[in-house]
mmCIF file of C-alpha atoms and ligand atoms in Angstrom:
data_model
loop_
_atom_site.group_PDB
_atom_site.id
_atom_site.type_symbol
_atom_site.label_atom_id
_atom_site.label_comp_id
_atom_site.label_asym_id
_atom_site.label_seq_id
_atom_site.Cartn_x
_atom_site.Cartn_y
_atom_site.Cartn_z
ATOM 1 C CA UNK F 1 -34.108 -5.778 34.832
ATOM 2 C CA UNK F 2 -35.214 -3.736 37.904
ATOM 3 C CA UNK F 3 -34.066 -0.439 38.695
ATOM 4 C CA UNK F 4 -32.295 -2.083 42.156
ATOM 5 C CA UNK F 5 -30.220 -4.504 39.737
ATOM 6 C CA UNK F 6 -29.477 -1.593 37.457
ATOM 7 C CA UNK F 7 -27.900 0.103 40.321
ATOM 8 C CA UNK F 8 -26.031 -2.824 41.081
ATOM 9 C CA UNK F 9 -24.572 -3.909 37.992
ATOM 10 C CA UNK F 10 -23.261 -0.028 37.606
ATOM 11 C CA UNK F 11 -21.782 -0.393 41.051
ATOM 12 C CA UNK F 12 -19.897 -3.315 39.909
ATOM 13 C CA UNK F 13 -18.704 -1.673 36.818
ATOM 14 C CA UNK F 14 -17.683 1.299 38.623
ATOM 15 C CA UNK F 15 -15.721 -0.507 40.580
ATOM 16 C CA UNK F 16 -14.090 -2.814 37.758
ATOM 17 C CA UNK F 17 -13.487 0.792 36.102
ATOM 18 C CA UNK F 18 -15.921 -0.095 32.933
ATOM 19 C CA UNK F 19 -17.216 3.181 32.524
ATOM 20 C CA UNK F 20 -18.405 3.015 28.470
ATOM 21 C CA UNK F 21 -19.863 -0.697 29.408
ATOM 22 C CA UNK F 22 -21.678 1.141 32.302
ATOM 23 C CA UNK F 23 -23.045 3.996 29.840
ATOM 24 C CA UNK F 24 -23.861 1.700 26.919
ATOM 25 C CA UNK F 25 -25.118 -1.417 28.229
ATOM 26 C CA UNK F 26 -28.647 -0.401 28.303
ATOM 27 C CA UNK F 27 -29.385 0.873 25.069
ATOM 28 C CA UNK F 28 -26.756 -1.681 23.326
ATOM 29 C CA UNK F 29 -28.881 -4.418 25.672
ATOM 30 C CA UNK F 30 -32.645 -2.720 24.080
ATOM 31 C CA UNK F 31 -30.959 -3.023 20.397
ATOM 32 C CA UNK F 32 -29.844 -7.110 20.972
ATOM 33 C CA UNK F 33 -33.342 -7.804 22.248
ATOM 34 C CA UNK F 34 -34.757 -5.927 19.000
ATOM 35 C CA UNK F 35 -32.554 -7.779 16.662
ATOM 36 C CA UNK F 36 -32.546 -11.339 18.528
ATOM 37 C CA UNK F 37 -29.000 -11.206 19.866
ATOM 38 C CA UNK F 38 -27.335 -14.041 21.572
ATOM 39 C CA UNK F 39 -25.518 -12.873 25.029
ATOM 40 C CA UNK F 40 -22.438 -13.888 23.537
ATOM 41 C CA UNK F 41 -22.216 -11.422 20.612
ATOM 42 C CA UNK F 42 -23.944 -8.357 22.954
ATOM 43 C CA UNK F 43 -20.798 -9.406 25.583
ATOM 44 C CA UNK F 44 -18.952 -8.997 22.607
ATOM 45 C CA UNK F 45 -20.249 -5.817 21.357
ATOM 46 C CA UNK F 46 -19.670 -4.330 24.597
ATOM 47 C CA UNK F 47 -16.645 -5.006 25.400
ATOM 48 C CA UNK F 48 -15.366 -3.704 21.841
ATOM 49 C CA UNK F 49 -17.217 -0.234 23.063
ATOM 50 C CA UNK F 50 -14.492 -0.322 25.753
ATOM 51 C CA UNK F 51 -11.956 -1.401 24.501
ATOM 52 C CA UNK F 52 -11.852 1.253 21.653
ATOM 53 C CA UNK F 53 -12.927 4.347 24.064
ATOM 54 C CA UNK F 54 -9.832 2.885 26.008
ATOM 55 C CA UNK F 55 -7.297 2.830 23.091
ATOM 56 C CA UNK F 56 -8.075 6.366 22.394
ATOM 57 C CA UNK F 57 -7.924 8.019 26.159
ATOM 58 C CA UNK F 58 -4.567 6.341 25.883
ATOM 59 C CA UNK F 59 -3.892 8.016 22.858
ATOM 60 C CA UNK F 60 -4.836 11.072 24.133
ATOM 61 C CA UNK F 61 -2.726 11.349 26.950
ATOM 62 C CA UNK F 62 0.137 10.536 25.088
ATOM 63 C CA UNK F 63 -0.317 13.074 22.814
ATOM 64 C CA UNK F 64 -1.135 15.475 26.208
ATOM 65 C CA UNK F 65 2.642 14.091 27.696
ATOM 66 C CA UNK F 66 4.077 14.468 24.515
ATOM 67 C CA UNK F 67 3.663 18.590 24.659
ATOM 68 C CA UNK F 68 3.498 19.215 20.969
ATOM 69 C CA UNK F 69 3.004 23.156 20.881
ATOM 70 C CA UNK F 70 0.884 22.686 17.685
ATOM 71 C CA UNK F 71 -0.935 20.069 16.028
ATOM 72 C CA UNK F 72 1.091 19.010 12.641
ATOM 73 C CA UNK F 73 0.661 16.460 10.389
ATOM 74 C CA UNK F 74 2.166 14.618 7.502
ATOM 75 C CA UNK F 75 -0.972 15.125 5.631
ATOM 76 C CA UNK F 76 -0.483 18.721 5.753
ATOM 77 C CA UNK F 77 3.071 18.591 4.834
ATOM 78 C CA UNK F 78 3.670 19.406 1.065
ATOM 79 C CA UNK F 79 6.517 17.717 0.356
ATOM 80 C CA UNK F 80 6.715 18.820 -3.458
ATOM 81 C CA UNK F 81 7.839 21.822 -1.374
ATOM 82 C CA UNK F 82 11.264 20.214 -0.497
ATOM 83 C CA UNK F 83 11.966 18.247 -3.380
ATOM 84 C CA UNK F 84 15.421 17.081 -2.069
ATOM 85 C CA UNK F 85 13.776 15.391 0.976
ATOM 86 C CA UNK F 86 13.250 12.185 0.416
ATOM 87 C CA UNK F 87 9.658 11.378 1.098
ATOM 88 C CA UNK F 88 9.429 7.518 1.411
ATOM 89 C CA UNK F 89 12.523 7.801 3.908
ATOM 90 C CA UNK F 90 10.393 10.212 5.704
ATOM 91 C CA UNK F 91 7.565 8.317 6.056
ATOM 92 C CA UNK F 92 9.085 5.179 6.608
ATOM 93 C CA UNK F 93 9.923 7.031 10.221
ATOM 94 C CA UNK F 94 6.176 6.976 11.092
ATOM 95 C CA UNK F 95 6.518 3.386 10.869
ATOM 96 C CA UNK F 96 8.817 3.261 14.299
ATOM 97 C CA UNK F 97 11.259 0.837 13.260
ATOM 98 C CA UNK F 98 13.909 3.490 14.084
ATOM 99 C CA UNK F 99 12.434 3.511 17.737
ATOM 100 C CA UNK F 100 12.759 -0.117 18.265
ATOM 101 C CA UNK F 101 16.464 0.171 17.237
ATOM 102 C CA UNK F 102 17.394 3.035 19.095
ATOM 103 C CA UNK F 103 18.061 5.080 15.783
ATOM 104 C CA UNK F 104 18.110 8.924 16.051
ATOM 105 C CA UNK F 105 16.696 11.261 13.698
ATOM 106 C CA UNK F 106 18.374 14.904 12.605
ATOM 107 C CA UNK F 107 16.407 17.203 10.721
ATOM 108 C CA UNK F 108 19.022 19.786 9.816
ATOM 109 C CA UNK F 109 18.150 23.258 7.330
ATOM 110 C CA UNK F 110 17.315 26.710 7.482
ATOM 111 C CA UNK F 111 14.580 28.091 9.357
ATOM 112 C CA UNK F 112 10.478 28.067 8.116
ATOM 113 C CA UNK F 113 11.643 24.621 6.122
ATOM 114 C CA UNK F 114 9.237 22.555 8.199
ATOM 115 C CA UNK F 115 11.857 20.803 10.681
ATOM 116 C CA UNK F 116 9.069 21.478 13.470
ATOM 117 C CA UNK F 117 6.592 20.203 11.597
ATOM 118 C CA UNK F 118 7.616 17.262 10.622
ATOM 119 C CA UNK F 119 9.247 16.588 13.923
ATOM 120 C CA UNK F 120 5.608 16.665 15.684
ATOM 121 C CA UNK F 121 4.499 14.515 12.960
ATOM 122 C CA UNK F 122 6.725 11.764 13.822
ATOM 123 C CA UNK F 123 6.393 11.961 17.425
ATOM 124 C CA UNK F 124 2.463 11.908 17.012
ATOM 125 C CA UNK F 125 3.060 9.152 14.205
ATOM 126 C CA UNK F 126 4.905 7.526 17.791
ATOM 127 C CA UNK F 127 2.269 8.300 19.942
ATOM 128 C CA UNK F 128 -0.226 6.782 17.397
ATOM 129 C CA UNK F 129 1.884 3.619 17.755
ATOM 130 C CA UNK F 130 1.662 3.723 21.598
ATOM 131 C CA UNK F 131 4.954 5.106 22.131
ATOM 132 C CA UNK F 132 6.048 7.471 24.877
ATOM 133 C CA UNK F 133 7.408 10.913 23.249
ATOM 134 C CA UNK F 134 8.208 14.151 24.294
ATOM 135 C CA UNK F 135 8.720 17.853 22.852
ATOM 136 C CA UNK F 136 10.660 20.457 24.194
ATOM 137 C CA UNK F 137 12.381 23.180 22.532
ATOM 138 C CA UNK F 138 16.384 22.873 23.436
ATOM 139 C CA UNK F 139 15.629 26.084 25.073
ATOM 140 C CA UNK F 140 13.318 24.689 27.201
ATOM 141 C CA UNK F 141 14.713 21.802 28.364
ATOM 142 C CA UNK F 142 17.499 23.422 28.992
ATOM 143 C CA UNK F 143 16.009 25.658 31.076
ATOM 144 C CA UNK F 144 13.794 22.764 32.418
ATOM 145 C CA UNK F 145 17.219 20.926 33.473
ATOM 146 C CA UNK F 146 18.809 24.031 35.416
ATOM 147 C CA UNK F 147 16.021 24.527 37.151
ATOM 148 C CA UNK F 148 15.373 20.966 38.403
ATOM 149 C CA UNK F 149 19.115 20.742 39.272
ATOM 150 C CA UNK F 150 18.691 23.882 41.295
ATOM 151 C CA UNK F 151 15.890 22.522 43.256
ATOM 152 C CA UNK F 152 17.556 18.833 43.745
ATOM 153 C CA UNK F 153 15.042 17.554 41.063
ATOM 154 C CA UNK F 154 17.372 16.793 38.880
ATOM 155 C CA UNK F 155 17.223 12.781 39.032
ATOM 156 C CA UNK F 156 14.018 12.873 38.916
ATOM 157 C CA UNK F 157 13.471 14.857 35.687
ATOM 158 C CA UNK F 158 16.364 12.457 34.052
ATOM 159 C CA UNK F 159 14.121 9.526 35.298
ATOM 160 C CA UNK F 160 11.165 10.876 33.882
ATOM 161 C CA UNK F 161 13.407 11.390 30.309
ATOM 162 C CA UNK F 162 14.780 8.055 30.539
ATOM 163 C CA UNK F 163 11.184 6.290 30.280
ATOM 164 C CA UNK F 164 10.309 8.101 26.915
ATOM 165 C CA UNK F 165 10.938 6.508 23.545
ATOM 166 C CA UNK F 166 11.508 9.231 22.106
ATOM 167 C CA UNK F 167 12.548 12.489 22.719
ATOM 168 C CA UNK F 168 12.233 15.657 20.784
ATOM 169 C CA UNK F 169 14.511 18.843 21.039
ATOM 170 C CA UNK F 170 13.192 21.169 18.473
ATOM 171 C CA UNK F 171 15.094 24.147 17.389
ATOM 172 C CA UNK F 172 19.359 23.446 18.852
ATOM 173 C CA UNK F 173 21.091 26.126 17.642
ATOM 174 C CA UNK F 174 19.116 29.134 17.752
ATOM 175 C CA UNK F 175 20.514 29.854 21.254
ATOM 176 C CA UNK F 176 23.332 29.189 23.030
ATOM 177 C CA UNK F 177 23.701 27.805 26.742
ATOM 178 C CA UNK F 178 25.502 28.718 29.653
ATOM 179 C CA UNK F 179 28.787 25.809 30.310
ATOM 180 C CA UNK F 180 25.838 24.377 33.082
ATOM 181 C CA UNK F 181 23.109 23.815 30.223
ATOM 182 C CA UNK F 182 25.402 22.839 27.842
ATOM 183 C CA UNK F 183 26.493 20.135 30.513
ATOM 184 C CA UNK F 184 23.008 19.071 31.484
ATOM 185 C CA UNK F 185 21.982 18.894 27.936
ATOM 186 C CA UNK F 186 24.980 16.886 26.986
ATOM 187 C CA UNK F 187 24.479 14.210 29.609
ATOM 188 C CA UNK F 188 20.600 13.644 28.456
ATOM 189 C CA UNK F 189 21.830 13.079 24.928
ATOM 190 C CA UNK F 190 24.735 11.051 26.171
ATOM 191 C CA UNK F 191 22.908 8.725 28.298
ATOM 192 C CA UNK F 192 20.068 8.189 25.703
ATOM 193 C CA UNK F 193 23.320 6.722 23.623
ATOM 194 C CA UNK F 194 21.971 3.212 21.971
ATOM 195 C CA UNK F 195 19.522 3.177 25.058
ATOM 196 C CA UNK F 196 16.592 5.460 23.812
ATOM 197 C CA UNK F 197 15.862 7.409 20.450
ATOM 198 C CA UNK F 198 16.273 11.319 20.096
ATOM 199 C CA UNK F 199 15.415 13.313 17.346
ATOM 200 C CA UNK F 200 16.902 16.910 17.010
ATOM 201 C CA UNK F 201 16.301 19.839 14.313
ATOM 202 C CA UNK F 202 18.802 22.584 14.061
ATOM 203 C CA UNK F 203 19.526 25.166 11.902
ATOM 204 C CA UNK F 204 22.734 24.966 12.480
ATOM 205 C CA UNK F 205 25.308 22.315 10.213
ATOM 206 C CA UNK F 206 27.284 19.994 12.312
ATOM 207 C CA UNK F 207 29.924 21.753 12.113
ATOM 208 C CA UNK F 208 29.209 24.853 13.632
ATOM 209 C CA UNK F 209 27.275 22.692 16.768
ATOM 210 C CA UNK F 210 30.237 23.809 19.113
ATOM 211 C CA UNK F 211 28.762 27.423 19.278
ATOM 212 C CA UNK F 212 26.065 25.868 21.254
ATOM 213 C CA UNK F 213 28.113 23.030 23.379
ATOM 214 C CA UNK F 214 30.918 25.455 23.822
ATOM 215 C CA UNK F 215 34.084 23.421 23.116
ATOM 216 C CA UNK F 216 35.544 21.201 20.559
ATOM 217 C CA UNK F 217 35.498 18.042 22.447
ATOM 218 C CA UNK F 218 31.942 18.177 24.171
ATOM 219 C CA UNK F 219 31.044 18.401 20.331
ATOM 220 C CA UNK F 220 32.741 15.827 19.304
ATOM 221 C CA UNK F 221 32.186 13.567 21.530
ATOM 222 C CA UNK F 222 27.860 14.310 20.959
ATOM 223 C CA UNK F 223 28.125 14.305 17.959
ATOM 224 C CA UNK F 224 29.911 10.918 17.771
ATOM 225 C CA UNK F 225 26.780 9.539 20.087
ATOM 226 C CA UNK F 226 24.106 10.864 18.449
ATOM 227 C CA UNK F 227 24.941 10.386 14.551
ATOM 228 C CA UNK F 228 26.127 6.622 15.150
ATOM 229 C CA UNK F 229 23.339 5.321 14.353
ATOM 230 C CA UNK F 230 21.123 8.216 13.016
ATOM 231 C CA UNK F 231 18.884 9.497 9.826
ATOM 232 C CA UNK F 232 19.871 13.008 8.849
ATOM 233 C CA UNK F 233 17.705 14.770 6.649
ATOM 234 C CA UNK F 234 19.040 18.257 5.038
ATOM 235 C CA UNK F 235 16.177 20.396 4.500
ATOM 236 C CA UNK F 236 17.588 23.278 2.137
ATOM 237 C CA UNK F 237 15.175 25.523 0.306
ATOM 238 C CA UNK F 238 13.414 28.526 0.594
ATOM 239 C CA UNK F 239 11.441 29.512 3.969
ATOM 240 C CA UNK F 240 7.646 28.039 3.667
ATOM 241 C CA UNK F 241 6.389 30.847 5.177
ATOM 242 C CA UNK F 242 8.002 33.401 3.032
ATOM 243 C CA UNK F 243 6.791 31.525 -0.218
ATOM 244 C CA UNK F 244 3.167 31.597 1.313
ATOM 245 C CA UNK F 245 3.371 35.129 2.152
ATOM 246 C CA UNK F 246 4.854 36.163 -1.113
ATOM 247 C CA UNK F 247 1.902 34.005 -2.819
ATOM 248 C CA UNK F 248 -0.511 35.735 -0.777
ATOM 249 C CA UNK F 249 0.998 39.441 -0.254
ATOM 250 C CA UNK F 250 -2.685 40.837 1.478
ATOM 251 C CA UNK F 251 -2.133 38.323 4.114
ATOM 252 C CA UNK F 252 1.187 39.583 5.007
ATOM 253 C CA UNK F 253 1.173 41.517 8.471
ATOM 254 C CA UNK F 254 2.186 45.197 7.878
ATOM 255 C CA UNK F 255 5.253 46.054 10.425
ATOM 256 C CA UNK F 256 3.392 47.371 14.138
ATOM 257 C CA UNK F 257 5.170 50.523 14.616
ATOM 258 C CA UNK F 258 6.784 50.230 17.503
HETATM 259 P P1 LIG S 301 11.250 25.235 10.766
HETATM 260 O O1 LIG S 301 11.024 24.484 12.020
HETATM 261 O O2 LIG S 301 12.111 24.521 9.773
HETATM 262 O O3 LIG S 301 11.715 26.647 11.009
HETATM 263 P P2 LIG S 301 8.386 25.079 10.583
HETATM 264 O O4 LIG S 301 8.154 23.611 10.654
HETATM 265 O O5 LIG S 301 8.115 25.859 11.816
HETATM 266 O O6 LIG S 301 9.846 25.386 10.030
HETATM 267 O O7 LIG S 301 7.508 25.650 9.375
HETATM 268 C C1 LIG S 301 7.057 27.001 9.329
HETATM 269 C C2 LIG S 301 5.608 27.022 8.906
HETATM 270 O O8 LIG S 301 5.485 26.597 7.568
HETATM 271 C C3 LIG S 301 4.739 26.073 9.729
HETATM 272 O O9 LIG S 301 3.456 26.643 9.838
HETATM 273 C C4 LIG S 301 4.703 24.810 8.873
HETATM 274 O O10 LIG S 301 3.513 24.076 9.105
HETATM 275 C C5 LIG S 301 4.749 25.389 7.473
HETATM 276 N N1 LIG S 301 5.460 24.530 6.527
HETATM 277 C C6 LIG S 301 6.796 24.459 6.355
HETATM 278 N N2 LIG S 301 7.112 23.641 5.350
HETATM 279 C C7 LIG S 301 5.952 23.166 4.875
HETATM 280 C C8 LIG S 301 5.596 22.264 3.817
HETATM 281 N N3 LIG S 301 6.522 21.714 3.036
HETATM 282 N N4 LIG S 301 4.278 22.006 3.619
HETATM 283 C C9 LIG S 301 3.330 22.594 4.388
HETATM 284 N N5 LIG S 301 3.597 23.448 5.393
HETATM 285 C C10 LIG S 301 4.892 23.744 5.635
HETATM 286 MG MG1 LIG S 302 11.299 25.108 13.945
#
């Protein structure tokens, strides 16, 4: 082909946004003359190449939306760790039926029991299934919700919740929120209600959640919501982190002196 009708032909794909045809079709195009390919099959071949480079871009921005703060996988989970969680229930959450039933998920137990880590394995698990997730600490979107309503943002952030399959608030209990956060954070849970699945880790049992919602019936009335149709998971045991350090003592961090 001459170099004019190379130019053109990567116009074209430029402009059909084909970018892996336009960077492979040469050298696939050299390797189907060698071998005696038929059009058909090097169309074929081609198209696969952009298909697949476009399934995992995809990928990779939903992981990016998601937020996870670390990477964390199932494969790095040890669950002989926490014998009393049940595994094949666990796993059977990577699977996304939950999702497609609006199901929530609790992952409830003291800290350094993995509750984070497991939560970002799910929601990548999601992502891998080409669901929309997203991870915030209940800090943080706490804080993210007082802020937007401060600036008249506030729709727009719920609008932006409301298209995600699944959100993630890590960590509900650790802090308390002002009567305003508690509110905000309330209403997101609320309106997710059989619309949208949430999953939440806490450290804190169910019945001490009114510390952070600040009044019986706010409670109550979340907690009704978001265990109606839920998998809880108790995660007792000792911290992961302390039995790693206590294997490995020399890797413990000495105290700074502050
Ligand atoms: P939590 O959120 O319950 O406080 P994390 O998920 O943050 O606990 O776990 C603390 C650390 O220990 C993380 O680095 C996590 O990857 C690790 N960890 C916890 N439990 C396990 C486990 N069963 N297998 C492997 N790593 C674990
Ligand atoms: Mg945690």
């Amino acid at each position: 082909m001459s170099d004019t009708s190379v130019m053109l032909l990567k116009t074209n794909l430029k402009r059909l946004r084909l970018p892996t045809i336009s960077a492979e079709f040469q050298a696939l195009g050299r390797e189907a003359a060698a071998a005696n390919e038929g059009y058909e099959r090097y169309l074929l071949r081609l198209t696969e190449l952009e298909v697949a480079a476009r399934q995992t871009n995809a990928l990779k921005a939903r992981i990016k939306q998601a937020g996870f703060p670390v990477h964390k996988d199932f494969d790095t989970y040890d669950f002989s760790a926490m014998p009393s969680l049940n595994k094949q229930k666990v796993l059977e959450l990577a699977r996304g039926e939950w999702i497609d039933q609006k199901f929530n998920c609790v992952l409830s137990g003291e800290p350094g029991t993995g509750k984070t880590h497991l939560a970002i394995a799910i929601g990548l698990a999601m992502c891998r299934e080409g669901r929309r997730v997203r991870f915030f600490t209940a800090a943080n979107l706490v804080t993210r919700l007082e802020e937007a309503q401060k600036q008249y943002q506030l729709d727009r952030l719920l609008t932006q919740l409301d298209k995600t399959d699944l959100l993630i608030c890590d960590e509900l209990g650790y802090l308390s929120f002002s009567r305003t956060g508690a509110e905000l954070l309330f209403q997101v849970f609320a309106d997710r209600y059989e619309r949208a699945s949430l999953l939440v880790t806490s450290n804190l049992p169910f019945s001490e959640w009114n510390q952070v919602f600040q009044g019986e019936r706010m409670t109550a009335a979340l907690l009704d919501r978001l265990t109606h149709h839920c998998h809880i998971f108790q995660m007792n045991g000792e911290s992961y982190r302390f039995r790693e350090s206590r294997k490995n003592p020399k890797k413990r961090t000495a105290p700074s002196k502050a």
